[in-house]
Coordinates of C-alpha atoms in Angstrom, one line a residue:
X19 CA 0.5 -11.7 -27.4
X20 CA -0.6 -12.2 -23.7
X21 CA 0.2 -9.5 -21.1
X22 CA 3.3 -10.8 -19.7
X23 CA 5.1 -11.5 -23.1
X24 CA 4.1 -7.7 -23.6
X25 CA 6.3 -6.8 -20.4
X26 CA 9.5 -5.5 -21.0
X27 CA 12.3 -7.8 -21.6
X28 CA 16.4 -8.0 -20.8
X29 CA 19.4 -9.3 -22.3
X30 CA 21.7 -11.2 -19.9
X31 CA 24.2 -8.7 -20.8
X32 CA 21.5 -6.0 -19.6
X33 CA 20.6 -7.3 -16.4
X34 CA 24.5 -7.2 -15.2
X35 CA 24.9 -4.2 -16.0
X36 CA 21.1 -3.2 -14.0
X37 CA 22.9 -5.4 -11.1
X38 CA 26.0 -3.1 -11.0
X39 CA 24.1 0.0 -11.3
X40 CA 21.7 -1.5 -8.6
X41 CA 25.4 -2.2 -6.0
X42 CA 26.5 1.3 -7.0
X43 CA 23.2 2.9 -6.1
X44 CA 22.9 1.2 -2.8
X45 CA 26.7 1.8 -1.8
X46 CA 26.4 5.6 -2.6
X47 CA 22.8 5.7 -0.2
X48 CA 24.2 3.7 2.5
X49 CA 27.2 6.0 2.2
X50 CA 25.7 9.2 3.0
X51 CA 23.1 7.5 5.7
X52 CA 25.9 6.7 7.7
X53 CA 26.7 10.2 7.6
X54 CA 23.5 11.3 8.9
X55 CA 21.7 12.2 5.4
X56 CA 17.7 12.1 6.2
X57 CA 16.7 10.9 3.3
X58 CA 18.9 8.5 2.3
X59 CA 18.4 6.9 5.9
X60 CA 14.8 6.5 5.2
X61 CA 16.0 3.8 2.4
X62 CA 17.9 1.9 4.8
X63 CA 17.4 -0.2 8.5
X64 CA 17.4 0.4 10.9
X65 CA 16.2 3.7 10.6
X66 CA 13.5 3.1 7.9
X67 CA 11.7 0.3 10.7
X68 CA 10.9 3.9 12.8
X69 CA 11.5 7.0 10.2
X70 CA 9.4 9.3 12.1
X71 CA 12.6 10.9 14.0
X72 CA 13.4 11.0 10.7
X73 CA 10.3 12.8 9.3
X74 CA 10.3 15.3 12.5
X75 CA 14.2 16.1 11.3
X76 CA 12.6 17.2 7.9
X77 CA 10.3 19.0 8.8
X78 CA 12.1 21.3 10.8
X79 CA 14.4 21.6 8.4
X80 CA 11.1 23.5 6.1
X81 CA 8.2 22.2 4.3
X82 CA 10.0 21.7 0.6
X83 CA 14.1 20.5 1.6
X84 CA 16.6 19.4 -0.7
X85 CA 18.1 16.2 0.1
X86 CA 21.7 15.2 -0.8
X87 CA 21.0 12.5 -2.8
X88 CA 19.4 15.5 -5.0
X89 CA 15.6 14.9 -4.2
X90 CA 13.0 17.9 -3.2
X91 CA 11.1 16.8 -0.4
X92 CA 7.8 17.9 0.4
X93 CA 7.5 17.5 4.5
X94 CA 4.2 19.3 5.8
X95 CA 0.7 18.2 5.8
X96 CA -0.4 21.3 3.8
X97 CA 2.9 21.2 0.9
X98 CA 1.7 17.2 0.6
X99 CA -1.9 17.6 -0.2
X100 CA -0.8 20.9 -2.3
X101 CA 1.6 18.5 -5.1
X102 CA -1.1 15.7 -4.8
X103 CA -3.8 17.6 -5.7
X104 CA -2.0 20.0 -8.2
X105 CA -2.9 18.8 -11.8
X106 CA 0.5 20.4 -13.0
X107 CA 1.8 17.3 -11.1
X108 CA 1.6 13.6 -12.0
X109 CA 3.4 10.2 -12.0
X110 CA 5.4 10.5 -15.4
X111 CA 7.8 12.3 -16.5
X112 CA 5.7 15.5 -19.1
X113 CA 6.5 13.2 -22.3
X114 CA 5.1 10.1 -20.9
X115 CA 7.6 8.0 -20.1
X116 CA 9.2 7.1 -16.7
X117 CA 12.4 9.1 -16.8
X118 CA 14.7 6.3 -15.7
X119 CA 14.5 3.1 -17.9
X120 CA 15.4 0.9 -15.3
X121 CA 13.1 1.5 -12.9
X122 CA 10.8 -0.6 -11.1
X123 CA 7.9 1.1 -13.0
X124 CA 8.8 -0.3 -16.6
X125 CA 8.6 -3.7 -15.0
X126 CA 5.6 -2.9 -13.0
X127 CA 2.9 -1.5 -15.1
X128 CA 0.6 -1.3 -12.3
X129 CA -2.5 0.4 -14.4
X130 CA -3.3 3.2 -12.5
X131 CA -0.6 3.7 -10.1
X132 CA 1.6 4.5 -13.7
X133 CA -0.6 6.2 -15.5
X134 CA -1.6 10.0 -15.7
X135 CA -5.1 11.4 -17.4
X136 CA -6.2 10.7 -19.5
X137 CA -5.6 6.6 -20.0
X138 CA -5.9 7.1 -15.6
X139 CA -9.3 8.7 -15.7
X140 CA -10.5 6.1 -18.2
X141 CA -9.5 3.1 -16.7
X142 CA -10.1 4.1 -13.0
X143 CA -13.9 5.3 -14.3
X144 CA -14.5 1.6 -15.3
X145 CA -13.1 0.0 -11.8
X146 CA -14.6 2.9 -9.4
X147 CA -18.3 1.1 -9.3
X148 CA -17.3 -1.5 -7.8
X149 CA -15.3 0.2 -4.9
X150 CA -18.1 2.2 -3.9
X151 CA -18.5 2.1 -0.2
X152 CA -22.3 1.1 -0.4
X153 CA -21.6 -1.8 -2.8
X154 CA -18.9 -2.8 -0.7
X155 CA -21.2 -2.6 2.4
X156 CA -23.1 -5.6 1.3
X157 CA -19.9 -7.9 2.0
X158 CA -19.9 -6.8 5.7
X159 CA -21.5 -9.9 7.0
X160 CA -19.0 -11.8 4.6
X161 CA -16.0 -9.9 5.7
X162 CA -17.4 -10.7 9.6
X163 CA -17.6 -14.8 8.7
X164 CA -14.4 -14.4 7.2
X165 CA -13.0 -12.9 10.6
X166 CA -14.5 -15.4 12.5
X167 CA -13.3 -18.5 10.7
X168 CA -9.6 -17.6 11.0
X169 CA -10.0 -16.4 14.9
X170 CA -11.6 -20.3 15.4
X171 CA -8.5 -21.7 13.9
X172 CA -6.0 -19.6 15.9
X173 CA -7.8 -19.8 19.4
X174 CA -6.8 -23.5 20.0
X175 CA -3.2 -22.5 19.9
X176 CA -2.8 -19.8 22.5
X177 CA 0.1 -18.4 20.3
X178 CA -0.3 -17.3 16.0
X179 CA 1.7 -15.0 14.4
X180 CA -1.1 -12.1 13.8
X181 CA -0.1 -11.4 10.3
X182 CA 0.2 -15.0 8.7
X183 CA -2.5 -16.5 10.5
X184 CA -5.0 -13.4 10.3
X185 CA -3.8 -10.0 8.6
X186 CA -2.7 -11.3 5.7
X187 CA -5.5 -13.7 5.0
X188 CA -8.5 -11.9 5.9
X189 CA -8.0 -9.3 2.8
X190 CA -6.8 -12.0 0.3
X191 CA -9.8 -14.1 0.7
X192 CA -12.0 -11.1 0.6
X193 CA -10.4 -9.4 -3.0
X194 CA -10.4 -13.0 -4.3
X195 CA -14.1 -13.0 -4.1
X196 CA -14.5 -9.7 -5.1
X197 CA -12.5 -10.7 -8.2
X198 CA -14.4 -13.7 -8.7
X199 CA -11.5 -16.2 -7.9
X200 CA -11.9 -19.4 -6.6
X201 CA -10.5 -20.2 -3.1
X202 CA -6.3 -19.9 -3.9
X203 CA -3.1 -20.0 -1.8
X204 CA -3.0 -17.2 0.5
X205 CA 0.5 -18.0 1.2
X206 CA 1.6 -17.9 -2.7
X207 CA -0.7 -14.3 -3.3
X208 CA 0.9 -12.9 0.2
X209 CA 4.8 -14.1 -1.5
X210 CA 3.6 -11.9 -5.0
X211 CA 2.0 -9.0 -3.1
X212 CA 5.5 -8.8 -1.3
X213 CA 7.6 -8.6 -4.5
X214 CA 5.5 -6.6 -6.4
X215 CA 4.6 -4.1 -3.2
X216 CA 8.5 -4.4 -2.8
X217 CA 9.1 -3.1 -6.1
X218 CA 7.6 0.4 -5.5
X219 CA 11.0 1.2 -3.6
X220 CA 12.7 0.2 -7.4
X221 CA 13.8 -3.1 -8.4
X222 CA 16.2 -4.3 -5.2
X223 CA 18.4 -6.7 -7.5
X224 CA 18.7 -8.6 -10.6
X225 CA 17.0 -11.5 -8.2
X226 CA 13.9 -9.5 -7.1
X227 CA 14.0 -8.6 -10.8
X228 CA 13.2 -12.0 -12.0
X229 CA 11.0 -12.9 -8.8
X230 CA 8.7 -9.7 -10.2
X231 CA 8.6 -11.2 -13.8
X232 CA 8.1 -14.5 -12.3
X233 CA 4.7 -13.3 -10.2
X234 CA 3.8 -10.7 -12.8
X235 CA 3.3 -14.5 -15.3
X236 CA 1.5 -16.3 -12.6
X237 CA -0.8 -14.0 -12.3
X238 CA -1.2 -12.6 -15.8
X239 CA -2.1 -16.1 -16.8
X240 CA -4.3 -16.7 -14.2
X241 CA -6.1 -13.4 -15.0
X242 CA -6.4 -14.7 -18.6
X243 CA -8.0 -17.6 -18.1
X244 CA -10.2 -16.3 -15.6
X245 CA -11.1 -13.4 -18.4
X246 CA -12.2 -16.0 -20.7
X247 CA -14.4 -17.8 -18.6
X248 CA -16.0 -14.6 -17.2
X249 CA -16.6 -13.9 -20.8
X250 CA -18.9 -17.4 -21.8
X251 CA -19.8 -17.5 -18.2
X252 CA -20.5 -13.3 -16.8
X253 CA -21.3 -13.8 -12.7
X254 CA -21.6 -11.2 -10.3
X255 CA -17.8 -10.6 -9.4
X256 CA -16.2 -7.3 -10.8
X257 CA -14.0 -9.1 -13.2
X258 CA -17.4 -9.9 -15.1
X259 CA -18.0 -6.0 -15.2
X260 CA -14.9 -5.1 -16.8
X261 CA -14.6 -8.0 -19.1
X262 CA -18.4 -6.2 -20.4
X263 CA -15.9 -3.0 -21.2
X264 CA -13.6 -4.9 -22.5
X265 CA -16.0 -6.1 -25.1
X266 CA -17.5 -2.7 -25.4
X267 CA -13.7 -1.7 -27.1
X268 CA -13.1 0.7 -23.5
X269 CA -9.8 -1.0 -22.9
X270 CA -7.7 -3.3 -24.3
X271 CA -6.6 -7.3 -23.1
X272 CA -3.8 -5.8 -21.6
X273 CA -5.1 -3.1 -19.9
X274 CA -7.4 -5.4 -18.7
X275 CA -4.9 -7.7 -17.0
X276 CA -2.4 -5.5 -15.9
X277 CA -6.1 -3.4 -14.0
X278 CA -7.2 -7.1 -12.6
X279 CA -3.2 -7.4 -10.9
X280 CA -3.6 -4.2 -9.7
X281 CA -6.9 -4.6 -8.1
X282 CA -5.9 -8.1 -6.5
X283 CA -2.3 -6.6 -5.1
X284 CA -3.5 -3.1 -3.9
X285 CA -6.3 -4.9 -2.6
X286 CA -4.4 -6.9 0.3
X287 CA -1.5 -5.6 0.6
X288 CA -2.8 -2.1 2.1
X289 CA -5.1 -3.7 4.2
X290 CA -2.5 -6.6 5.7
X291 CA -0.1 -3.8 6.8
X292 CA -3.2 -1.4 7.9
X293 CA -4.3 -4.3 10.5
X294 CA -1.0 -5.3 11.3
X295 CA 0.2 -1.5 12.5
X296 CA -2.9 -0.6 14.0
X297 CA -2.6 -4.0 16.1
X298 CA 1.1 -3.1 17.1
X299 CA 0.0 0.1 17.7
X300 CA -3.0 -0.9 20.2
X301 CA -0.8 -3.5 22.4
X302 CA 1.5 -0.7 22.4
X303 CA -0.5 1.5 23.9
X304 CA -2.6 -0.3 26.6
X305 CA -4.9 2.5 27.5
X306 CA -6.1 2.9 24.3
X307 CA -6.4 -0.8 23.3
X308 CA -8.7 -1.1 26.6
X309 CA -10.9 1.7 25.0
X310 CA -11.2 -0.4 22.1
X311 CA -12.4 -3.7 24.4
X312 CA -14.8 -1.8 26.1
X313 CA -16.1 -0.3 22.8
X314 CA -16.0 -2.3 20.3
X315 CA -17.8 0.8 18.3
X316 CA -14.5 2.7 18.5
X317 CA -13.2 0.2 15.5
X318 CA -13.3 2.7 13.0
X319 CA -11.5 5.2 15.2
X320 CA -8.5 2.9 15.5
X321 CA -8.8 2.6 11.2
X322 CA -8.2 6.0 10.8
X323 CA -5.8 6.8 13.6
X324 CA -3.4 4.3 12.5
X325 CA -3.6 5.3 9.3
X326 CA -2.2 8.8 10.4
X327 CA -0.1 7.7 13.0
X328 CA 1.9 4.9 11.4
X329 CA 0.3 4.5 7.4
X330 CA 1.0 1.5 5.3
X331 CA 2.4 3.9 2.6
X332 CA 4.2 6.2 3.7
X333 CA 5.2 8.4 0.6
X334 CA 4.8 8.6 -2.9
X335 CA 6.6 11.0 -5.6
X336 CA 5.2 13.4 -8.4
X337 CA 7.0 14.9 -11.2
X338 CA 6.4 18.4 -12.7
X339 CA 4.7 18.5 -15.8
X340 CA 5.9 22.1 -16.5
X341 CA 7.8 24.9 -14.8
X342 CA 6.2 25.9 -11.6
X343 CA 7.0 27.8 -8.4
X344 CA 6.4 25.2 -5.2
X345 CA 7.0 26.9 -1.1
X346 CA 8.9 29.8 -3.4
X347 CA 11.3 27.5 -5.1
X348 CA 11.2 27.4 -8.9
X349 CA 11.2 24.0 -10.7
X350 CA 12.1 22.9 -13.8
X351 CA 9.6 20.5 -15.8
X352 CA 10.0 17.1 -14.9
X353 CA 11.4 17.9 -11.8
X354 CA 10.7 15.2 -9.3
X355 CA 8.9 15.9 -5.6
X356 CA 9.3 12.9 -3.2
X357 CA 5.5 13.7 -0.9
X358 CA 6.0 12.2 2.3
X359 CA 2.5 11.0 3.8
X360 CA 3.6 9.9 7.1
X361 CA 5.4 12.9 7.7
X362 CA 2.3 14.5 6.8
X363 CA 0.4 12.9 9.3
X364 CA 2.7 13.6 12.1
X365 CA 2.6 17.5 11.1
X366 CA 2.0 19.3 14.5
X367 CA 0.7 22.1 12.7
X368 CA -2.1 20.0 11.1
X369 CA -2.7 17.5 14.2
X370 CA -2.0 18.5 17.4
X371 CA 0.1 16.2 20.1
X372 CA 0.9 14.2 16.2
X373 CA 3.0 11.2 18.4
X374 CA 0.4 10.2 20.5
X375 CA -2.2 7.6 19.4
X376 CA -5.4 8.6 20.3
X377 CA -8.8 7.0 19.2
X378 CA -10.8 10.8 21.2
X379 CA -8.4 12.5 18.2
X380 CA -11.5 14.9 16.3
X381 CA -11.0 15.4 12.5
X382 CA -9.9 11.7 11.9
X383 CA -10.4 11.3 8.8
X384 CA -8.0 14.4 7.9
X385 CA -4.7 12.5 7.0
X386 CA -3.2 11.9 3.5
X387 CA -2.7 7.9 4.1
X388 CA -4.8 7.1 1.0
X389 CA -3.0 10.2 -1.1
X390 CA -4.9 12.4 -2.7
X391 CA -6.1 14.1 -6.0
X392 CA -6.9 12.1 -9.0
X393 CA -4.6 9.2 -7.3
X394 CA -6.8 8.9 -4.2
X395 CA -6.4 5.5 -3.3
X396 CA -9.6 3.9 -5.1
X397 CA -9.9 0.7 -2.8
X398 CA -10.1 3.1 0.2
X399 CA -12.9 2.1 1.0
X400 CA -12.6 -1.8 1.0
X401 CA -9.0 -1.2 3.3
X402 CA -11.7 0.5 5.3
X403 CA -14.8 -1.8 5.9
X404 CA -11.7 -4.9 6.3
X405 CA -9.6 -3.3 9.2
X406 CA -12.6 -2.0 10.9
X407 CA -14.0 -5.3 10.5
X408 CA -10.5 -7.2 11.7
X409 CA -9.9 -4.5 14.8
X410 CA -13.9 -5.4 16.0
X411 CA -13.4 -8.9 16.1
X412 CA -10.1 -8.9 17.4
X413 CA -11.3 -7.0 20.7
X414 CA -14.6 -8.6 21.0
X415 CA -13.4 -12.1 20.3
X416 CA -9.8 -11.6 21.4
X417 CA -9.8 -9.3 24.3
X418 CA -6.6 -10.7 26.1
X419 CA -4.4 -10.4 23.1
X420 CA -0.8 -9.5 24.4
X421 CA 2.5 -9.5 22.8
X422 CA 4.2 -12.7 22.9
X423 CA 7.8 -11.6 21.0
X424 CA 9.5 -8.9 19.0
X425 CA 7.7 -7.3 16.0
X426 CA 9.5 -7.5 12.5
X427 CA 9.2 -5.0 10.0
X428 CA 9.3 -5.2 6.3
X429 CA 12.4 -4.6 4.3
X430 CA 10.6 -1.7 2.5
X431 CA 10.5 1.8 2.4
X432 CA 7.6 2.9 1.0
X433 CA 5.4 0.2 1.7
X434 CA 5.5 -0.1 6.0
X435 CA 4.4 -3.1 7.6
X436 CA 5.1 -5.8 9.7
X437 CA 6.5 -9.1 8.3
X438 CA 5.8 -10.8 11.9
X439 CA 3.6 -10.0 15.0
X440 CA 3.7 -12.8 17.5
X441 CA 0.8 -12.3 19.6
X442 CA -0.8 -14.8 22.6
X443 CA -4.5 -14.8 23.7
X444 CA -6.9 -17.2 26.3
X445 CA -6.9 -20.4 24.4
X446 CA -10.9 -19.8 24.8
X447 CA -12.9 -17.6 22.2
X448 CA -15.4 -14.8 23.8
X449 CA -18.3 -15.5 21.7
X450 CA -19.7 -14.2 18.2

């Protein structure tokens, strides 16, 4: 049976009744965020395309708050890293399942973004090597050609849309060559890393329900027959590696797929919406993105500001494996905490003057954008070495990039990006 037969399957009957629980749900959250309800607004434009008067509301409220719709939410840098990295804490419910049935997750099966240790520890042991950052450092110059080549195609045009033409494309033609994939559609991968990123906010409607099945058996079967050919053929590409495990019993076929979407997904879709916000964020703020022109250097600066000032996930939730006291509230086992990063990395009391964007800002690196604990984000590194790459050659090669139309945001929640950044430059390239 190939992975996506394995994926769980609906009646007719059982997808109407998912589409009227899906109406009922979205009625009752727009309900109370037209009443003001923080939470609940965070799930809904326009405030989720700017939540962060949103996150400043919650965290005054107190580090752990209870929301209406019945969620604990943990608002403060500190309470954040504290569930993350709290083994009493993980991402299913203490018996292993996901609590609701008809959640996103069931259809997902993302490997390790569903899994808790043991399975987690096992499979994310066999991908780590290849996400170290001094293996990755040896596709710098790659990453840099990449870069280039899209920059020459946009420069005759005087006007691109920055994440079509170069956010989206740069990490989806890096991660297929990591992978070990020929040259594909980045248009077609940047449509499934949308539904499937999409999906982490729960299934939207019986339509994005079959749109997720629908990428989840284009790329299963592409992962299948890449798997056998890795397996008479082994090359160099980390798909080789883990097909080696695969035949050394360390995971199963499926396990294998289901680790192989993952690592093509995660491995764009971060990155897109990392140089996409970082890019809105420099044109919005002039001074710094002159900085950034003058030195070129400051490239990973502007990486990990953005990913404190305006992350490209901006929370995640954990469930309590067993009674626990969390910022003196007692909860029950399998008691769900909703940990929101981007509050976290506008926490005053953990970075000081949090609104501003500043690339002099000391202790970077000290944001929660990649999570934390055993789910630290494992291609960290990659989203990384690509947006400092991207944010290099945009100012060195770019350097009168300007606004040239209204940003649009993603429909998401958790995922928070830009689905459009019209941007105009000099029709003439500075040089390499």
């Amino acid at each position: 049976m190939s992975a996506s037969q394995a994926r769980t399957g609906q009646s007719r009957f059982a997808e109407l009744g998912l589409g009227a629980r899906l109406i009922a749900q979205g009625a009752l959250t727009w309900f109370f965020a037209k009443r003001g309800e923080p939470v609940a607004r965070l799930l809904h434009a326009p405030w989720r395309d700017d939540p962060y008067p949103i996150y400043r509301e919650l965290r005054d409220r107190g580090p752990l708050v209870r929301s209406k719709l019945g969620a604990l939410v943990a608002t403060t840098h500190q309470l954040c890293d504290e569930v993350l990295r709290d083994r009493r804490f993980g991402v299913r419910t203490s018996d292993g399942s996901y609590g609701d049935p008809t959640a996103a997750a069931v259809e997902l099966q993302l490997s390790l973004l569903e899994l808790d240790p043991p399975d987690h520890s096992r499979l994310r042991k066999l991908a780590a090597p290849a996400f170290r950052p001094r293996r990755l450092e040896t596709y710098r110059e790659r990453i840099e050609l990449i870069a280039d080549e899209l920059l020459d195609r946009v420069a005759e045009r005087g006007e691109f849309d920055l994440v079509r033409d170069f956010a989206g494309p740069l990490p989806i033609r890096v991660i297929c060559e990591l992978l070990g994939l020929p040259p594909l559609d980045a248009e077609r991968l940047a449509h499934h890393g949308r539904v499937l990123a999409g999906a982490l906010d729960g299934v939207r409607s019986t339509r994005h329900l079959r749109q997720m099945r629908e990428s989840f058996a284009e790329l299963d079967a592409m992962f299948e027959r890449l798997i056998e050919q890795r397996r008479a053929d082994p090359g160099e590409d980390v798909v080789s590696d883990l097909v080696a495990a695969l035949d050394e019993d360390k995971l199963t076929g499926a396990e294998l797929v289901q680790l192989c979407d993952l690592l093509l997904v995660a491995g764009f879709e971060t990155t897109v919406n990392l140089i996409g916000n970082g890019t809105l964020a420099l044109l919005r703020n002039p001074d710094q993105w002159a900085r950034l022109r003058a030195e070129p250097d400051l490239a990973p600066a502007v990486v990990e500001e953005t990913l404190r000032w305006d992350p490209p996930v901006q929370m995640t939730m954990r469930i309590a494996h067993e009674p626990l006291e969390l910022a003196g509230r007692r909860l029950a086992a399998d008691t769900p905490v909703l940990a929101l990063l981007a509050a976290a990395g506008r926490d005053p009391a953990a970075h000081p003057d949090p609104d501003r964007f500043d690339l002099d800002r000391p202790d970077r690196a000290d944001h929660l954008a990649f999570s934390s604990g055993v789910h630290y984000c494992l291609g960290a590194p990659l989203a990384r070495l690509e947006a400092e790459v991207a944010f290099r050659a945009l100012a060195t090669r770019l350097p009168h990039l300007r606004r040239a139309g209204a940003a649009t945001r993603r429909p998401t929640s958790i995922i928070h990006g830009l689905a459009a950044l019209p941007v105009a430059t000099n029709r003439t390239l500075s040089p390499t």
